[in-house]
Coordinates of C-alpha atoms in Angstrom, one line a residue:
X18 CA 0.0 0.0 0.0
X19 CA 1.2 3.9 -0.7
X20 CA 0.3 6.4 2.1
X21 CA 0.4 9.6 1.1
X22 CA 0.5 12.6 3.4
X23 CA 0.2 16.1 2.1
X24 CA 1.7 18.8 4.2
X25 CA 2.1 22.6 3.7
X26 CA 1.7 26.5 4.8
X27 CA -1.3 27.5 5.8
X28 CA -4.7 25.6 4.6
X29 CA -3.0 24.7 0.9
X30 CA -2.7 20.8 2.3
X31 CA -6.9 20.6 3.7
X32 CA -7.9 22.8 0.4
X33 CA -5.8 20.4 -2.1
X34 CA -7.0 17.3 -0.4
X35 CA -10.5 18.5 -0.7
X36 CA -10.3 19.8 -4.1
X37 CA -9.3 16.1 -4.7
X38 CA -11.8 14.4 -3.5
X39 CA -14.5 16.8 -5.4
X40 CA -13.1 15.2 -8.4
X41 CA -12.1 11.9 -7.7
X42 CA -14.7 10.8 -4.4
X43 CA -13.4 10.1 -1.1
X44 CA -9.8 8.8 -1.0
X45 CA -8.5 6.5 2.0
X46 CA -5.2 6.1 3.3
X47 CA -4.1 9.9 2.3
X48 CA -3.8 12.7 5.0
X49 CA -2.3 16.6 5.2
X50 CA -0.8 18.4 8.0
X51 CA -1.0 22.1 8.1
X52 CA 1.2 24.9 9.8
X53 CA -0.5 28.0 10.6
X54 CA 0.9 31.3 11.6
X55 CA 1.4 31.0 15.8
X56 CA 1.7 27.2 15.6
X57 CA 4.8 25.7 17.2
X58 CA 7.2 23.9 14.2
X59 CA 8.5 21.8 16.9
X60 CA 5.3 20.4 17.4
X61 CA 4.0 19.9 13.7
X62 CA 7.5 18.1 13.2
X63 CA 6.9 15.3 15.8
X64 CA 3.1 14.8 14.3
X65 CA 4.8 14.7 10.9
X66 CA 7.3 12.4 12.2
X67 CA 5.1 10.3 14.0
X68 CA 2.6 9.6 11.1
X69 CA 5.5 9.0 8.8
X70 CA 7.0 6.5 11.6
X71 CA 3.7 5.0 12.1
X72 CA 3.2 3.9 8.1
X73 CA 6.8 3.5 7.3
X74 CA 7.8 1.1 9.4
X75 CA 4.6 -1.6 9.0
X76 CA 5.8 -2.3 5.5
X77 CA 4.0 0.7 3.1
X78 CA 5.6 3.1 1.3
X79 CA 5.1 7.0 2.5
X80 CA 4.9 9.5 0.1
X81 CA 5.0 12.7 1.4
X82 CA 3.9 16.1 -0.6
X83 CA 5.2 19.6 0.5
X84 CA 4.3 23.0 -1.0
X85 CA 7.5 24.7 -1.0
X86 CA 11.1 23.4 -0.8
X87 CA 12.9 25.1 1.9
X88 CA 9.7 26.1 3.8
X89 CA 9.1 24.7 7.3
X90 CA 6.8 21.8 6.0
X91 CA 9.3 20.4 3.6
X92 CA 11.9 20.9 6.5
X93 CA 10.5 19.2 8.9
X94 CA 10.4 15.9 6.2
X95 CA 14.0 16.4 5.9
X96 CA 14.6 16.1 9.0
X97 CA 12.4 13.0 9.5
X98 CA 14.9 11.0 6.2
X99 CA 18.0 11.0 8.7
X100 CA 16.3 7.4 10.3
X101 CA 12.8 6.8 8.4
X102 CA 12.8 5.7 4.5
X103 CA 9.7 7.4 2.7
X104 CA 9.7 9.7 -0.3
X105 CA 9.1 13.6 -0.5
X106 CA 8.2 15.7 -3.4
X107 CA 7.9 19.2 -3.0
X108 CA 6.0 22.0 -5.3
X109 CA 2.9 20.2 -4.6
X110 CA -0.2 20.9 -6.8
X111 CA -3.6 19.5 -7.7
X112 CA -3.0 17.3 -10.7
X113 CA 0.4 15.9 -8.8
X114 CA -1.9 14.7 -6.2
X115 CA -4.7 13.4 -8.2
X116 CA -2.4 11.4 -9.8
X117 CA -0.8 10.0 -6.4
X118 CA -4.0 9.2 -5.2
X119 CA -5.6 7.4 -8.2
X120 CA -2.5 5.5 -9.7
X121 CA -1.0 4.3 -6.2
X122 CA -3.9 1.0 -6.6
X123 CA -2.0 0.1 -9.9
X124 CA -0.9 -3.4 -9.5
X125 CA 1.1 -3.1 -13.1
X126 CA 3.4 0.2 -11.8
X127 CA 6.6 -0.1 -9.7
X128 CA 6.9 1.8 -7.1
X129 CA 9.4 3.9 -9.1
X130 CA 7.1 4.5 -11.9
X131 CA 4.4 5.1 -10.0
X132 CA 7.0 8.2 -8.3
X133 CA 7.6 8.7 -12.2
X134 CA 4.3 9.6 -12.9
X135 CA 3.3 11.3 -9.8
X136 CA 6.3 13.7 -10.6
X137 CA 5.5 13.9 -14.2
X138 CA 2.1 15.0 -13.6
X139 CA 3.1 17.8 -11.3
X140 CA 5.4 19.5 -14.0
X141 CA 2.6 18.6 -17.2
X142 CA -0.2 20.4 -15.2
X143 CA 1.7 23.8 -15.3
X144 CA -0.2 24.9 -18.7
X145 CA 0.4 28.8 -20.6
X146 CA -3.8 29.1 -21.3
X147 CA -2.6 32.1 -23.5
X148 CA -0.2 30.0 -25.2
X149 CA -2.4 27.0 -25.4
X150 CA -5.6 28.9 -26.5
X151 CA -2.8 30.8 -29.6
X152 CA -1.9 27.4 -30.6
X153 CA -5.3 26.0 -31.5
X154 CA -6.6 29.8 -33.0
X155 CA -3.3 29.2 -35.3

């Protein structure tokens, strides 16, 4: 099984999880972790930690998503590699975690292309509208 734990600035993490979940129904096994302004880091770290721990070590693969690489969120996963072996993608966005969400139950991916893909669908949902409307005016 992939777990898949979102975890960002602010709402971003609750709002993208629930954005997914309009489009693709209720999803299982996926959580997010939000740091507001006045929260203690210290303490968001350890519940990071801890549910990273908890699904790491009974045999699943973790795949965390941040928002921003060198933000607090994304630190705090860092932190968490020195002894725990999950995966961590940061620049989270909506199609990246549709696609993590709905291909992680695909017998026929590795857990490296399913990674692939995840990443790949990230970086492919970054459209120019202008540049895409010009090229089917032209």
């Amino acid at each position: 099984m992939i777990y898949i734990i979102l975890a960002s600035h602010g709402d971003l993490a609750h709002g993208i999880l629930n954005s997914a979940e309009v489009i693709a129904g209720p999803q299982k096994n996926i959580t997010s972790f939000v740091l507001n302004p006045g929260d203690s880091i210290d303490e968001f770290s350890q519940k990071l930690r801890h549910e990273i721990k908890t699904h790491s070590t009974n045999g699943d693969h973790v795949l965390v998503l941040t928002d921003l690489f060198g933000g607090s969120p994304t630190n705090s996963v860092i932190a968490a590699m020195q002894d725990l072996k999950f995966n961590c993608f940061a620049g989270m966005n909506l199609p990246m975690v549709l696609e993590a969400a709905l291909d992680r139950e695909q017998s026929n991916l590795s857990y490296s292309e399913y990674l692939q893909k995840v990443s790949s669908a990230a970086q492919k949902g970054i459209i120019d509208v202008n540049q895409k409307l010009v090229e089917y005016v032209i």
